[in-house]
Tab-separated table of C-alpha atoms in Angstrom:
chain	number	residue	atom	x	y	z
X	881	UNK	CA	-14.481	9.130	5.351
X	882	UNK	CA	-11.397	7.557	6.080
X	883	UNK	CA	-8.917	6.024	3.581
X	884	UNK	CA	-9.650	2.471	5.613
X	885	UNK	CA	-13.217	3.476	5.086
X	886	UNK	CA	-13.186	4.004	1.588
X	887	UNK	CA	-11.461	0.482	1.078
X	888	UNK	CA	-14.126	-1.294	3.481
X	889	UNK	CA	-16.271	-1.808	0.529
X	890	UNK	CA	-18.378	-4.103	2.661
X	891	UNK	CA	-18.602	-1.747	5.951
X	892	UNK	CA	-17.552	-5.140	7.698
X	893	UNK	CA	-14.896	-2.569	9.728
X	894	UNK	CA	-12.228	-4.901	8.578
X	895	UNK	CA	-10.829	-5.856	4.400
X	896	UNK	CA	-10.466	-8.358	3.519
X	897	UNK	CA	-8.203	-10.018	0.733
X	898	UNK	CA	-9.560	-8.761	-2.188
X	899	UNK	CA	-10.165	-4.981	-0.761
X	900	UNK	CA	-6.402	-5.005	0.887
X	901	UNK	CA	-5.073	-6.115	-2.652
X	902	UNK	CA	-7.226	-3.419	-4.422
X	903	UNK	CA	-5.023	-0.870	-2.027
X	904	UNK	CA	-1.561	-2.412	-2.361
X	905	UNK	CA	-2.294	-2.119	-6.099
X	906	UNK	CA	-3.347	1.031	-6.340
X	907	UNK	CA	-0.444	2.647	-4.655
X	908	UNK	CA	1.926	0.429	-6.132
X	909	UNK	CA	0.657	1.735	-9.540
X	910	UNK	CA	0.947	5.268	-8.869
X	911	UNK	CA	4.951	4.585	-7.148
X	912	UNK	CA	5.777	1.871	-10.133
X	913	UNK	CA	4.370	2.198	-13.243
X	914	UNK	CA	7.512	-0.169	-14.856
X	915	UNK	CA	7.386	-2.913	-11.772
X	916	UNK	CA	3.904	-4.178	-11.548
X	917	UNK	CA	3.352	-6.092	-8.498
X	918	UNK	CA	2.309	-9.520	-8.679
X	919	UNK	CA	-0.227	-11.841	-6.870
X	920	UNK	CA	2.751	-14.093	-4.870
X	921	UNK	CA	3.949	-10.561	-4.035
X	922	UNK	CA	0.228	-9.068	-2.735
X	923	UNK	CA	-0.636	-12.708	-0.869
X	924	UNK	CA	3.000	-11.982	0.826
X	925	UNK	CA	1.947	-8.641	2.088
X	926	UNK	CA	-1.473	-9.482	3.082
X	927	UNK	CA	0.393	-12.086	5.584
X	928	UNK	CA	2.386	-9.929	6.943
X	929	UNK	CA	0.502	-7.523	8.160
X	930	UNK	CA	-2.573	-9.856	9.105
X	931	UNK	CA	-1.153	-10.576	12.272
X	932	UNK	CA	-3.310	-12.680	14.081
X	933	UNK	CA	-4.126	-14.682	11.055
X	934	UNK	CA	-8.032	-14.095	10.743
X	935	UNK	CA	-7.678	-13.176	6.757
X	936	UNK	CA	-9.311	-9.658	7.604
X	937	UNK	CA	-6.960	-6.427	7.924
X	938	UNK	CA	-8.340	-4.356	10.797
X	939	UNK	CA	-8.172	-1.008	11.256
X	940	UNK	CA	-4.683	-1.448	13.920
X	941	UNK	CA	-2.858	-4.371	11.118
X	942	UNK	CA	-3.816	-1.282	8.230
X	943	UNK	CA	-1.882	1.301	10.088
X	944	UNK	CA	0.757	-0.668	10.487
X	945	UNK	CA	1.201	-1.711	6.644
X	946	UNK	CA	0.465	2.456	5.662
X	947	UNK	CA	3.238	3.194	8.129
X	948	UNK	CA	5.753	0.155	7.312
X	949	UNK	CA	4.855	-0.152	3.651
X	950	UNK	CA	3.110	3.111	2.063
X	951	UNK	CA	4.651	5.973	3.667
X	952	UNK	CA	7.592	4.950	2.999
X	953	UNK	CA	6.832	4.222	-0.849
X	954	UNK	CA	5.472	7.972	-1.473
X	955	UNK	CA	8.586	9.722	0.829
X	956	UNK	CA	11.042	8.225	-1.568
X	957	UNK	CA	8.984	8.936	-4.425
X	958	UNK	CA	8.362	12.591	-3.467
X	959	UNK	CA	12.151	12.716	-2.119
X	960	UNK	CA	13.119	11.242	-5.733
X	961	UNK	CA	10.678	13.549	-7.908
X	962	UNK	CA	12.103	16.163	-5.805
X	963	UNK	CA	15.672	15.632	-6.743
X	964	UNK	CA	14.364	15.104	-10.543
X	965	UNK	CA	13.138	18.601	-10.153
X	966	UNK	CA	16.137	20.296	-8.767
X	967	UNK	CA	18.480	18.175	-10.987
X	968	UNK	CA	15.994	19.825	-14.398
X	969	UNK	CA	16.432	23.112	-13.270
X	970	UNK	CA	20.016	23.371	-12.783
């Protein structure tokens, strides 16, 4: 199963709102634990990345917002825990 798939709660092949949200959230907890993201913020993302306005993320918009939004989160976070590491042992 796919990480899409495992959001599609609804098999509808699409999320929706609440399902993209539960994402965002989820990642941004893991990345953020001091700067919780807020609604304004999650409606902002969710209209980005639904492109052609039809209030569903499908499976082409979600790749997009991984590659734009979450890969880019956990690099910096595994580039920064990194450096944490290397700065502990010295």
């Amino acid at each position: 199963m796919s990480l899409f798939d495992s959001y599609d709660a609804d098999n509808s092949g699409s999320l929706d709102v609440k399902e993209f949200k539960k994402i965002i959230k989820e990642v941004w907890a893991e990345v953020s634990k001091n700067y919780p993201v807020n609604e304004k913020h999650l409606n902002q993302i969710f209209t980005i990345y639904d492109g052609n306005n039809d209030n569903k993320i499908s499976k082409k918009e979600f790749i997009k917002a991984i590659n734009d939004f979450v890969e880019p989160i956990y690099i910096n976070v595994k580039k920064w825990s990194s450096h944490c590491i290397q700065y502990a042992i010295l």
